[in-house]
């Protein structure tokens, strides 16, 4: 949206877009990140070859114009992320039809094609009516088109459900006609409950359809960080339940998500929006013990200086408060790439080692078979070759033991051989390779049995 990260501006050449994408992915790989969330539907448009919606203005500078020479950006990002051992989640906005930062509305836009489905808000935004069955069907079709045609690892919605009041001059969403039609059809819910029911219907429908098609594809949502003021009692602030008609607590309670990323964009010391207090409260509501990976933002002072210690503390809070589901989601990547001191702090601290995305046992708890592995020793080298025994392998882990000291590497699925030296230097001492293990990781994050191969 608005070219915040990628592409850096509309209308870059295909080569320039690819180059920028590679630079971002290389940054993530070099700093031991294991997943990337890519926005592919900012405003009922597409940063991929969609069967339903026009090419995005933010990609080419003209809505409904494909990149030239042609390529599919989503497919490119998936391939390049997977090659670097990272998951790729496709991030969609479910209801936004047009954003003011876009300078083009084509005839293929829902604003022109289906004006009966959208409202123009006072600040210039266009928004789909979440209560309409056609809106729910369109968003679900778009999601499932991606799930069925692309090898994504997840689908992601953010915090935009009914629009923030500021989008409409702090006036109510203009859906009185839809609500009146509901009342005339013997509806009994209040307007707020009716709106929330519409959103709930979409969330449940999307989750179930994803699972019916590809059960390993995760569904994640990053709602506003506060459910309602007073929950827990010390918390004050914006009421997403009332204003956005987003009952995020219900989705977590019902298990309609695989990972939950409340946007906790406040410092740990801010009592009324305390990071650890809110994170603990959300975990108390995590009925099905889904992944709870808080969304964190770089806190800056009035001079624009990032508080690196605060970010590190928030990462550590996440690890301590939710040890079974370690992880945070950073928003947004420019806050990292443009802050070399934070990058260095993370690289030398909490992100010093590579890590797998935590396993989603409710999707699949059966580990894959260990890979069929062969070894050939030639002089001072060991040649390892392996291949999976099942189709759902996503990564491998290569463990090496030098002088009873184990190390590991996480390798992408495309890697099926490795050459190792039989000796290395540790603390100035020449040590010998004693053992190796090659294990497989499936799409749900389960690891196969570890079978030790002795180096003779």
Coordinates of C-alpha atoms in Angstrom, one line a residue, residues 31-398:
X31 CA 19.5 -11.8 9.5
X32 CA 17.9 -15.2 10.2
X33 CA 14.2 -14.3 9.6
X34 CA 12.1 -17.3 8.7
X35 CA 8.9 -15.9 7.2
X36 CA 7.8 -12.9 5.1
X37 CA 4.3 -11.5 4.8
X38 CA 3.8 -9.9 1.4
X39 CA 0.8 -7.6 0.7
X40 CA -0.8 -8.8 -2.6
X41 CA -4.2 -7.2 -2.4
X42 CA -4.0 -3.6 -1.1
X43 CA -7.4 -2.4 -2.5
X44 CA -9.4 -5.0 -4.4
X45 CA -6.5 -5.3 -6.8
X46 CA -3.6 -7.7 -7.3
X47 CA 0.2 -7.9 -7.2
X48 CA -0.2 -11.3 -9.1
X49 CA -2.1 -12.5 -12.1
X50 CA -5.6 -12.6 -10.6
X51 CA -8.6 -14.3 -12.1
X52 CA -10.9 -11.7 -10.5
X53 CA -9.3 -8.3 -9.9
X54 CA -7.1 -5.8 -11.8
X55 CA -3.3 -5.5 -11.6
X56 CA -2.4 -3.0 -8.8
X57 CA -1.6 0.6 -9.4
X58 CA 1.2 0.3 -6.9
X59 CA 3.0 -2.2 -9.1
X60 CA 2.9 -0.5 -12.5
X61 CA 1.6 3.0 -12.0
X62 CA -1.6 2.1 -13.9
X63 CA -4.4 -0.1 -12.6
X64 CA -5.1 -3.2 -14.7
X65 CA -1.7 -2.9 -16.4
X66 CA 0.5 -6.0 -16.1
X67 CA 4.3 -5.8 -15.6
X68 CA 6.4 -5.5 -18.8
X69 CA 8.1 -7.7 -19.6
X70 CA 5.6 -9.9 -18.0
X71 CA 6.2 -11.8 -14.8
X72 CA 4.1 -12.8 -11.8
X73 CA 5.4 -11.0 -8.7
X74 CA 3.7 -13.3 -6.2
X75 CA 5.1 -16.4 -7.9
X76 CA 8.6 -14.7 -8.0
X77 CA 8.4 -13.9 -4.2
X78 CA 7.3 -17.4 -3.3
X79 CA 10.1 -19.0 -5.3
X80 CA 12.8 -16.7 -4.0
X81 CA 11.6 -16.9 -0.4
X82 CA 11.4 -20.7 -0.5
X83 CA 14.8 -20.9 -2.0
X84 CA 16.1 -19.0 1.0
X85 CA 14.3 -21.3 3.5
X86 CA 11.5 -18.8 4.3
X87 CA 7.8 -19.1 4.4
X88 CA 5.8 -16.7 2.2
X89 CA 2.4 -15.5 3.4
X90 CA 0.1 -13.6 1.1
X91 CA -1.4 -10.6 2.8
X92 CA -4.8 -9.3 1.7
X93 CA -7.1 -6.5 2.7
X94 CA -10.6 -8.0 2.8
X95 CA -12.8 -4.9 2.2
X96 CA -10.8 -1.9 1.0
X97 CA -11.8 -0.9 -2.6
X98 CA -9.7 2.2 -3.2
X99 CA -7.1 4.1 -1.2
X100 CA -6.4 7.8 -1.6
X101 CA -2.7 7.1 -2.4
X102 CA -3.7 5.4 -5.6
X103 CA -4.0 7.8 -8.5
X104 CA -5.9 5.5 -10.8
X105 CA -9.3 3.8 -10.8
X106 CA -9.7 1.6 -13.9
X107 CA -12.9 0.3 -15.4
X108 CA -11.9 -3.1 -14.0
X109 CA -12.0 -1.8 -10.4
X110 CA -14.9 -2.9 -8.2
X111 CA -15.6 0.8 -7.8
X112 CA -16.6 1.0 -11.5
X113 CA -17.7 -2.6 -12.1
X114 CA -19.9 -3.1 -9.0
X115 CA -20.7 0.3 -7.5
X116 CA -23.6 -1.2 -5.6
X117 CA -21.1 -3.1 -3.5
X118 CA -19.0 -0.1 -2.3
X119 CA -19.4 3.2 -0.5
X120 CA -17.3 6.4 -1.0
X121 CA -16.1 7.7 2.3
X122 CA -15.7 11.4 3.1
X123 CA -11.9 11.3 3.0
X124 CA -11.8 9.8 -0.5
X125 CA -11.6 6.1 0.3
X126 CA -13.9 3.5 -1.2
X127 CA -15.0 0.6 1.0
X128 CA -16.9 -2.6 0.2
X129 CA -20.0 -3.3 2.3
X130 CA -19.0 -6.2 4.5
X131 CA -22.6 -7.2 5.1
X132 CA -23.3 -8.0 1.5
X133 CA -23.1 -11.6 0.5
X134 CA -21.4 -10.5 -2.8
X135 CA -18.6 -9.0 -0.8
X136 CA -18.1 -12.1 1.3
X137 CA -18.1 -14.3 -1.8
X138 CA -15.7 -12.1 -3.7
X139 CA -13.1 -11.9 -0.9
X140 CA -13.4 -15.7 -0.3
X141 CA -13.0 -16.4 -4.0
X142 CA -9.9 -14.2 -4.2
X143 CA -8.4 -15.9 -1.2
X144 CA -9.1 -19.4 -2.6
X145 CA -7.8 -18.4 -6.0
X146 CA -4.4 -17.7 -4.4
X147 CA -4.5 -20.8 -2.2
X148 CA -5.3 -23.1 -5.1
X149 CA -3.0 -21.6 -7.7
X150 CA 0.1 -20.6 -5.6
X151 CA 2.3 -22.5 -3.2
X152 CA 1.8 -19.9 -0.4
X153 CA 2.4 -20.9 3.2
X154 CA -0.2 -18.6 4.7
X155 CA -3.0 -16.1 4.1
X156 CA -3.0 -13.0 6.2
X157 CA -5.5 -10.3 7.0
X158 CA -4.6 -7.1 8.8
X159 CA -6.6 -4.7 11.1
X160 CA -8.8 -3.1 8.4
X161 CA -12.4 -4.5 8.7
X162 CA -15.0 -1.8 8.9
X163 CA -13.0 1.3 8.3
X164 CA -11.4 3.5 11.0
X165 CA -13.8 6.4 11.7
X166 CA -11.2 8.9 10.5
X167 CA -11.6 7.5 7.0
X168 CA -15.1 8.9 6.9
X169 CA -14.6 12.2 8.7
X170 CA -15.4 10.5 12.1
X171 CA -18.9 9.7 10.8
X172 CA -20.6 6.3 10.9
X173 CA -20.1 3.9 8.1
X174 CA -22.8 4.7 5.4
X175 CA -24.6 1.3 5.3
X176 CA -28.0 2.4 6.6
X177 CA -29.7 1.1 3.5
X178 CA -28.2 -2.4 4.0
X179 CA -29.1 -2.5 7.6
X180 CA -32.6 -1.3 6.9
X181 CA -33.0 -4.1 4.4
X182 CA -31.9 -6.5 7.1
X183 CA -34.5 -5.1 9.6
X184 CA -37.2 -5.2 6.9
X185 CA -36.3 -8.9 6.5
X186 CA -37.2 -9.6 10.1
X187 CA -33.6 -9.1 11.4
X188 CA -33.3 -8.4 15.1
X189 CA -29.7 -7.7 15.8
X190 CA -28.4 -4.2 16.6
X191 CA -26.4 -2.5 13.9
X192 CA -23.1 -3.2 15.7
X193 CA -23.9 -6.9 16.2
X194 CA -25.2 -7.2 12.6
X195 CA -21.9 -5.7 11.3
X196 CA -19.8 -8.0 13.6
X197 CA -21.8 -11.0 12.5
X198 CA -21.0 -10.1 8.8
X199 CA -17.2 -10.0 9.6
X200 CA -17.4 -13.2 11.7
X201 CA -19.1 -15.0 8.9
X202 CA -16.3 -14.1 6.5
X203 CA -13.5 -15.1 8.9
X204 CA -15.0 -18.5 9.7
X205 CA -15.8 -19.1 6.0
X206 CA -12.2 -18.2 4.8
X207 CA -10.6 -20.4 7.5
X208 CA -12.7 -23.5 6.7
X209 CA -12.3 -23.2 3.0
X210 CA -8.5 -22.9 3.2
X211 CA -8.4 -26.0 5.4
X212 CA -10.7 -27.9 3.0
X213 CA -8.4 -27.1 0.1
X214 CA -4.8 -27.1 1.6
X215 CA -4.8 -27.9 5.3
X216 CA -1.1 -26.8 5.7
X217 CA -1.8 -23.2 4.6
X218 CA -1.9 -21.1 7.7
X219 CA -4.5 -18.3 8.2
X220 CA -3.3 -15.4 10.3
X221 CA -4.8 -12.1 11.3
X222 CA -3.1 -9.0 12.8
X223 CA -6.0 -7.1 14.4
X224 CA -5.7 -3.8 16.3
X225 CA -3.9 -4.6 19.6
X226 CA -6.7 -3.7 22.0
X227 CA -10.0 -5.7 21.8
X228 CA -11.9 -3.3 24.0
X229 CA -10.9 -0.7 26.6
X230 CA -11.0 -2.3 30.1
X231 CA -9.9 -5.7 28.8
X232 CA -7.8 -6.2 30.9
X233 CA -8.9 -3.5 33.4
X234 CA -5.8 -1.3 33.1
X235 CA -6.1 -0.9 29.4
X236 CA -7.5 2.2 27.7
X237 CA -7.6 3.3 24.1
X238 CA -9.4 2.6 20.8
X239 CA -12.4 0.2 20.8
X240 CA -12.0 -2.0 17.7
X241 CA -15.0 -4.2 18.7
X242 CA -17.3 -1.1 18.5
X243 CA -15.5 1.0 15.9
X244 CA -14.2 -1.6 13.4
X245 CA -16.9 -4.2 14.2
X246 CA -14.0 -6.7 14.6
X247 CA -14.6 -9.2 17.4
X248 CA -11.0 -10.4 17.3
X249 CA -11.4 -12.1 20.7
X250 CA -14.1 -14.4 19.2
X251 CA -11.9 -15.5 16.3
X252 CA -9.2 -16.5 18.8
X253 CA -11.7 -18.1 21.1
X254 CA -13.2 -20.1 18.2
X255 CA -9.8 -21.2 16.7
X256 CA -10.7 -19.7 13.3
X257 CA -7.0 -18.7 12.9
X258 CA -3.7 -20.5 13.0
X259 CA -1.7 -17.6 14.1
X260 CA -2.8 -14.4 15.8
X261 CA -0.7 -11.2 15.6
X262 CA -2.3 -8.4 17.6
X263 CA -0.7 -5.1 16.7
X264 CA 1.0 -4.2 20.0
X265 CA 2.6 -1.0 18.8
X266 CA 3.1 0.5 22.2
X267 CA 6.2 0.4 24.5
X268 CA 6.4 -1.9 27.5
X269 CA 6.3 1.1 29.9
X270 CA 3.1 2.6 28.7
X271 CA 0.6 1.5 31.4
X272 CA -2.6 2.1 29.5
X273 CA -1.5 0.1 26.5
X274 CA 1.2 -2.1 28.1
X275 CA 2.8 -4.6 25.7
X276 CA 3.2 -7.4 28.3
X277 CA -0.2 -6.8 29.9
X278 CA -2.0 -7.0 26.5
X279 CA 0.0 -9.9 25.3
X280 CA -0.8 -11.9 28.5
X281 CA -4.5 -11.0 28.1
X282 CA -4.6 -12.2 24.5
X283 CA -2.9 -15.5 25.6
X284 CA -5.6 -16.0 28.3
X285 CA -8.1 -15.8 25.5
X286 CA -6.2 -18.2 23.3
X287 CA -8.6 -21.1 23.9
X288 CA -7.2 -23.4 21.3
X289 CA -3.5 -22.4 21.9
X290 CA -2.9 -21.2 18.4
X291 CA 0.3 -19.4 17.7
X292 CA 0.3 -15.9 19.3
X293 CA 3.0 -13.9 17.5
X294 CA 2.6 -10.2 18.5
X295 CA 3.0 -7.5 15.9
X296 CA 5.7 -5.1 17.0
X297 CA 6.6 -1.7 15.6
X298 CA 9.8 0.4 16.0
X299 CA 9.2 2.9 18.7
X300 CA 10.8 6.3 17.9
X301 CA 11.3 9.4 20.0
X302 CA 10.5 12.9 18.8
X303 CA 13.8 13.1 16.9
X304 CA 12.9 9.9 14.9
X305 CA 15.5 7.8 16.7
X306 CA 14.4 4.1 17.1
X307 CA 14.5 2.6 20.6
X308 CA 16.4 -0.6 19.9
X309 CA 16.4 -1.7 23.5
X310 CA 12.6 -1.5 23.5
X311 CA 12.3 -3.8 20.5
X312 CA 14.7 -6.4 22.0
X313 CA 12.7 -6.3 25.2
X314 CA 9.5 -6.9 23.4
X315 CA 11.0 -9.9 21.6
X316 CA 12.1 -11.3 25.0
X317 CA 8.7 -10.7 26.5
X318 CA 7.2 -12.7 23.8
X319 CA 9.6 -15.6 24.4
X320 CA 9.0 -15.6 28.2
X321 CA 5.2 -15.1 28.2
X322 CA 4.5 -17.6 25.4
X323 CA 7.4 -20.1 25.4
X324 CA 5.5 -22.7 23.4
X325 CA 4.9 -20.3 20.5
X326 CA 8.1 -18.2 20.3
X327 CA 8.0 -15.4 17.7
X328 CA 7.1 -11.8 16.8
X329 CA 6.1 -10.2 13.5
X330 CA 7.9 -6.9 12.7
X331 CA 6.0 -4.1 10.9
X332 CA 7.3 -3.0 8.6
X333 CA 10.5 -4.1 6.9
X334 CA 11.8 -0.6 6.1
X335 CA 11.9 0.1 9.9
X336 CA 14.6 -2.7 9.9
X337 CA 16.5 -2.1 6.7
X338 CA 16.8 1.6 7.4
X339 CA 18.1 1.1 10.9
X340 CA 21.5 -0.6 10.8
X341 CA 22.0 -0.3 14.5
X342 CA 18.8 -2.3 15.2
X343 CA 19.8 -4.8 12.6
X344 CA 23.1 -5.3 14.4
X345 CA 21.4 -5.5 17.8
X346 CA 19.0 -8.2 16.6
X347 CA 21.7 -10.1 14.7
X348 CA 24.0 -10.2 17.7
X349 CA 21.2 -10.9 20.2
X350 CA 17.8 -12.6 19.8
X351 CA 18.2 -13.5 16.1
X352 CA 21.8 -14.8 16.4
X353 CA 20.7 -18.3 15.3
X354 CA 18.5 -19.6 12.5
X355 CA 15.2 -20.9 13.7
X356 CA 12.3 -22.9 12.3
X357 CA 8.8 -21.5 12.3
X358 CA 7.1 -23.2 15.3
X359 CA 5.1 -26.3 14.3
X360 CA 1.4 -26.1 13.9
X361 CA 0.5 -29.4 15.5
X362 CA -3.3 -28.9 15.1
X363 CA -2.9 -28.9 11.3
X364 CA -0.7 -32.0 11.2
X365 CA 1.1 -33.7 14.2
X366 CA 2.6 -36.7 12.2
X367 CA 6.3 -36.2 11.5
X368 CA 7.6 -37.0 8.0
X369 CA 9.8 -40.0 7.4
X370 CA 13.5 -39.3 7.7
X371 CA 15.2 -38.7 4.3
X372 CA 16.9 -41.5 2.5
X373 CA 20.5 -40.5 3.0
X374 CA 23.7 -41.8 1.5
X375 CA 27.3 -40.9 2.4
X376 CA 30.6 -41.2 0.6
X377 CA 33.9 -40.3 2.1
X378 CA 36.6 -39.1 -0.2
X379 CA 39.9 -38.0 1.4
X380 CA 39.2 -35.0 3.6
X381 CA 35.6 -34.6 2.4
X382 CA 32.3 -36.3 3.1
X383 CA 29.7 -36.2 0.3
X384 CA 26.1 -36.4 1.6
X385 CA 23.1 -37.0 -0.7
X386 CA 19.5 -37.4 0.4
X387 CA 15.9 -37.4 -0.9
X388 CA 12.5 -37.2 0.8
X389 CA 10.2 -40.1 1.2
X390 CA 7.1 -37.9 1.1
X391 CA 5.8 -35.0 -0.9
X392 CA 5.1 -32.6 1.9
X393 CA 8.7 -31.9 2.9
X394 CA 9.4 -28.2 3.1
X395 CA 13.0 -28.0 4.6
X396 CA 15.8 -30.1 5.9
X397 CA 18.1 -29.7 8.9
X398 CA 21.7 -30.8 8.6

